[in-house]
Amino acid sequence: MLGPYHANENDASIMRKIIDSMSNLVQSDDIFVLDRGFRDVVPLLQSKGFKVMMPSIKGKRKQLTAKEANESRSVTKIRWVVEAKHGALKQRFKLLDQTLDNKMLPKIKSLYRIASYLLNLFSKPLTSDIHMSNEIYEQMISKNYSENILAVEVEQKGWMRKKLPFQMFSSNDITDFPQLSEPELKLLFTGSYQLGQAISYLAELLDENGAFKMAYVKDQTKILKIQVQSRHISKKVYRCFIKYHPEAEGIHTIQQYCCECANGLRTVG
């Protein structure tokens, strides 16, 4: 375990120091799986012969392309274990999840090493949907370079640009929309982590009585057009589109979906 580092150092500058300190442990063609905070150090890593996997950067664009969104999903899937381990450290060792006095600075590295040792020794190995990991992997690989056909249709028909006649509905109003089992939902969302995030969205759609309410537009094309509140920006509402086939089975009932959020062109179904 390396560090600690000064608070005014960013991820890129820290990575430069890490590369220098572990030169005997890495070799050309090794793969670095990073988040966007390391974007400034990518040229350095590539110049040393390393391969870099990092979620795509949207920049001034409204959305990533379908290819970029699919690849970013794969990187996030790999990096999940890193975020999970960091979360476990903070959850089990509360001292590491708060501001420490300056007098503790000399002890920080030892505290993290001890906590990490205890976590590795006594905690269960991290597993995410291990019983269906092959299915999830095949689903992601098969769609990585596929175009989101529904998104193309949405663009051609200008649904993102024109005002749609949304109206409120409850879960009882759309009788032909498929009901998926939990394993089918995990496969559709490529894992439990993504499915778990839906809980925060769901909370925005329940009234004080626990009834499910959502604004939607539905026509004969079996495309459901809905509005979803962003969980990051309180005043932001996204328009989402779901194309489904009520006569199909399992996740194949959901043929395509897209959203106007940054990663909304990912390919599914």
C-alpha positions as MATLAB code, in Angstrom:
seq = 'MLGPYHANENDASIMRKIIDSMSNLVQSDDIFVLDRGFRDVVPLLQSKGFKVMMPSIKGKRKQLTAKEANESRSVTKIRWVVEAKHGALKQRFKLLDQTLDNKMLPKIKSLYRIASYLLNLFSKPLTSDIHMSNEIYEQMISKNYSENILAVEVEQKGWMRKKLPFQMFSSNDITDFPQLSEPELKLLFTGSYQLGQAISYLAELLDENGAFKMAYVKDQTKILKIQVQSRHISKKVYRCFIKYHPEAEGIHTIQQYCCECANGLRTVG';
ca = [
       0.000    0.000    0.000;
       1.424    3.349   -1.081;
       0.887    6.843    0.296;
      -0.340    8.935    1.934;
      -0.098   11.843   -0.469;
      -0.564   15.573    0.010;
      -4.116   16.889   -0.346;
      -3.099   19.266   -3.163;
      -1.976   16.376   -5.390;
      -4.480   15.120   -7.956;
      -4.910   11.550   -9.177;
      -2.638   12.104  -12.177;
       0.317   13.392  -10.149;
      -0.104   10.556   -7.645;
      -0.121    8.023  -10.482;
       3.210    9.358  -11.748;
       4.764    8.678   -8.355;
       3.179    5.237   -8.179;
       4.583    4.246  -11.563;
       8.074    5.243  -10.454;
       7.802    3.329   -7.170;
       6.457    0.078   -8.684;
       8.510   -0.101  -11.880;
       9.709   -3.578  -10.896;
       6.116   -4.874  -10.618;
       4.708   -3.749  -13.976;
       5.692   -4.471  -17.535;
       4.773   -3.416  -21.047;
       1.233   -4.388  -22.164;
      -0.077   -4.381  -18.578;
      -3.573   -2.897  -18.414;
      -4.450    0.032  -16.145;
      -8.172    0.307  -15.375;
      -8.772    3.921  -14.304;
     -11.527    6.432  -13.679;
     -11.739    9.794  -15.431;
      -9.665   11.507  -12.730;
      -6.553    9.945  -14.261;
      -7.114   11.288  -17.782;
      -4.090   13.624  -17.608;
      -1.719   10.730  -17.003;
      -2.994    8.504  -19.837;
      -0.384    9.752  -22.382;
       2.402    8.973  -19.895;
       1.136    5.435  -19.326;
       0.747    4.798  -23.035;
       4.245    6.144  -23.716;
       5.588    3.495  -21.338;
       3.787    0.762  -23.280;
       0.873    0.252  -20.905;
      -2.711   -0.204  -22.067;
      -5.336    2.027  -20.477;
      -9.035    1.377  -19.939;
     -11.017    4.413  -18.787;
     -14.634    5.550  -19.161;
     -15.094    7.893  -22.111;
     -15.194   11.636  -21.476;
     -18.281   13.477  -22.708;
     -16.683   16.928  -22.808;
     -19.025   19.554  -24.232;
     -21.218   16.967  -25.921;
     -24.622   16.058  -24.522;
     -24.076   12.311  -24.836;
     -21.498    9.634  -25.419;
     -21.873    7.580  -28.575;
     -23.334    4.077  -28.236;
     -19.848    2.574  -28.656;
     -18.358    4.876  -26.000;
     -21.225    4.223  -23.585;
     -20.929    0.444  -24.039;
     -17.158    0.507  -23.487;
     -17.537    2.764  -20.443;
     -19.991    0.270  -18.953;
     -17.384   -2.485  -19.317;
     -14.726   -0.385  -17.570;
     -17.112    0.469  -14.739;
     -17.966   -3.203  -14.363;
     -14.278   -4.047  -13.890;
     -13.673   -1.131  -11.501;
     -16.617   -2.072   -9.296;
     -14.415   -4.176   -7.031;
     -12.157   -1.166   -6.315;
     -15.061    1.041   -5.248;
     -16.549   -1.799   -3.216;
     -13.300   -2.369   -1.306;
     -12.953    1.342   -0.546;
     -16.536    1.395    0.685;
     -15.944   -1.644    2.906;
     -12.885   -0.002    4.500;
     -14.873    3.105    5.407;
     -17.894    1.155    6.576;
     -16.038   -1.232    8.863;
     -13.371    1.163   10.120;
     -15.190    4.402   10.909;
     -11.953    6.178   11.810;
     -10.966    6.102    8.136;
     -14.216    7.785    7.089;
     -13.730   11.110    8.838;
     -11.397   14.072    9.002;
      -8.304   13.260   11.055;
      -6.253   15.640   13.201;
      -2.855   16.615   11.842;
      -1.209   14.747   14.705;
      -2.561   11.529   13.156;
      -0.815   12.072    9.818;
       2.261    9.966   10.679;
      -0.028    7.054   11.579;
      -2.361    7.097    8.564;
      -0.362    4.653    6.448;
      -0.101    2.152    9.316;
      -3.816    2.460   10.069;
      -4.748    1.747    6.447;
      -2.343   -1.177    6.219;
      -3.765   -2.756    9.381;
      -7.362   -2.160    8.278;
      -6.661   -3.595    4.822;
      -4.976   -6.653    6.312;
      -7.920   -7.307    8.629;
     -10.407   -6.803    5.798;
      -8.563   -9.209    3.508;
      -8.123  -11.790    6.263;
     -11.607  -11.893    7.772;
     -14.053  -10.522    5.204;
     -15.693  -12.655    2.562;
     -14.300  -12.398   -0.989;
     -16.128   -9.877   -3.119;
     -18.445  -11.584   -5.552;
     -20.973   -9.972   -7.820;
     -23.593  -12.253   -9.384;
     -21.044  -15.059   -9.570;
     -23.772  -17.603  -10.332;
     -24.625  -15.769  -13.582;
     -21.360  -13.992  -14.364;
     -20.876  -15.865  -17.656;
     -24.327  -14.836  -18.884;
     -23.710  -11.198  -17.952;
     -20.289  -11.268  -19.617;
     -21.685  -12.701  -22.847;
     -24.527  -10.168  -22.818;
     -22.095   -7.253  -22.493;
     -19.640   -8.535  -25.101;
     -22.383   -9.263  -27.636;
     -23.693   -5.674  -27.388;
     -20.423   -3.776  -27.044;
     -20.220   -2.732  -30.689;
     -23.927   -2.741  -31.542;
     -25.805    0.383  -32.528;
     -28.778    1.454  -30.441;
     -31.482    1.162  -33.091;
     -34.141    2.742  -30.910;
     -31.932    5.788  -30.319;
     -31.612    6.195  -34.086;
     -35.400    6.083  -34.408;
     -35.816    8.615  -31.586;
     -33.408   10.972  -33.335;
     -35.045   10.547  -36.743;
     -38.503   11.269  -35.323;
     -37.260   14.184  -33.228;
     -38.755   12.929  -29.980;
     -35.957   14.542  -27.961;
     -36.562   17.911  -29.591;
     -40.327   18.211  -29.585;
     -42.716   18.460  -26.678;
     -44.451   15.148  -26.044;
     -47.950   14.928  -24.505;
     -46.921   13.231  -21.263;
     -49.654   12.160  -18.865;
     -49.576   10.554  -15.436;
     -50.115    6.822  -15.010;
     -49.796    4.124  -12.372;
     -48.420    0.597  -12.639;
     -51.952   -0.706  -13.328;
     -52.423    1.359  -16.497;
     -50.026   -0.543  -18.776;
     -51.168   -4.143  -18.660;
     -48.996   -5.516  -21.464;
     -45.654   -4.281  -20.112;
     -43.458   -7.291  -19.206;
     -42.798   -8.367  -15.642;
     -39.211   -9.557  -15.256;
     -37.799  -11.723  -12.482;
     -34.858  -10.489  -10.395;
     -32.304  -12.653  -12.319;
     -33.713  -11.336  -15.607;
     -33.392   -7.756  -14.383;
     -29.811   -8.393  -13.280;
     -29.007   -9.724  -16.733;
     -30.719   -6.764  -18.400;
     -28.805   -4.270  -16.249;
     -25.570   -6.323  -16.382;
     -25.406   -6.909  -12.651;
     -26.710   -6.202   -9.160;
     -24.883   -2.887   -8.774;
     -26.716   -1.208  -11.621;
     -30.004   -2.746  -10.532;
     -29.453   -1.468   -6.998;
     -29.141    2.089   -8.284;
     -32.726    1.856   -9.529;
     -33.925    2.085   -5.929;
     -33.048    5.780   -5.737;
     -34.952    6.414   -8.976;
     -37.916    4.398   -7.740;
     -38.148    6.507   -4.586;
     -38.832    9.555   -6.756;
     -41.823    7.819   -8.354;
     -43.746    6.859   -5.216;
     -46.293    9.172   -3.626;
     -47.008    9.482    0.116;
     -49.237    6.391   -0.071;
     -46.614    4.264   -1.803;
     -48.420    4.345   -5.150;
     -46.273    4.256   -8.294;
     -46.721    7.346  -10.486;
     -44.917    8.309  -13.680;
     -45.434   10.610  -16.645;
     -45.592    8.708  -19.937;
     -46.673    8.610  -23.560;
     -47.624    5.327  -25.215;
     -48.770    4.577  -28.739;
     -49.301    1.538  -30.929;
     -45.584    1.095  -31.668;
     -44.918   -0.632  -28.312;
     -42.569    2.162  -27.395;
     -43.059    3.604  -23.931;
     -41.921    7.205  -23.506;
     -41.380    8.231  -19.901;
     -39.893   11.005  -17.790;
     -37.384   10.120  -15.067;
     -36.029   12.458  -12.402;
     -32.222   12.640  -12.299;
     -30.788   11.386   -9.007;
     -27.809   13.745   -9.373;
     -29.471   17.026  -10.397;
     -32.660   17.935   -8.535;
     -34.146   20.051  -11.330;
     -33.160   17.738  -14.189;
     -35.701   15.408  -15.790;
     -34.686   12.968  -18.522;
     -36.848   11.601  -21.293;
     -36.428    7.852  -21.721;
     -37.755    5.438  -24.333;
     -38.361    1.693  -23.969;
     -39.284   -0.584  -26.866;
     -40.779   -3.862  -25.713;
     -42.368   -6.993  -27.111;
     -45.170   -8.288  -24.832;
     -45.293  -11.697  -26.540;
     -41.583  -12.450  -26.010;
     -40.082  -14.048  -22.896;
     -37.469  -13.008  -20.333;
     -35.206  -10.064  -21.056;
     -36.046  -10.391  -24.751;
     -39.305   -8.612  -23.975;
     -37.189   -5.439  -23.615;
     -35.864   -4.932  -27.115;
     -34.139   -1.571  -26.739;
     -34.091    1.465  -24.507;
     -32.393    4.839  -24.577;
     -32.289    8.021  -22.544;
     -31.091   11.599  -23.041;
     -28.616   11.272  -20.154;
     -24.869   11.085  -20.862;
     -24.771    7.260  -21.041;
     -28.263    6.894  -22.482;
     -27.223    5.301  -25.786;
     -25.874    2.079  -24.291;
     -27.059   -0.976  -26.201;
     -29.253   -3.524  -24.449;
     -31.669   -6.294  -25.371;
];
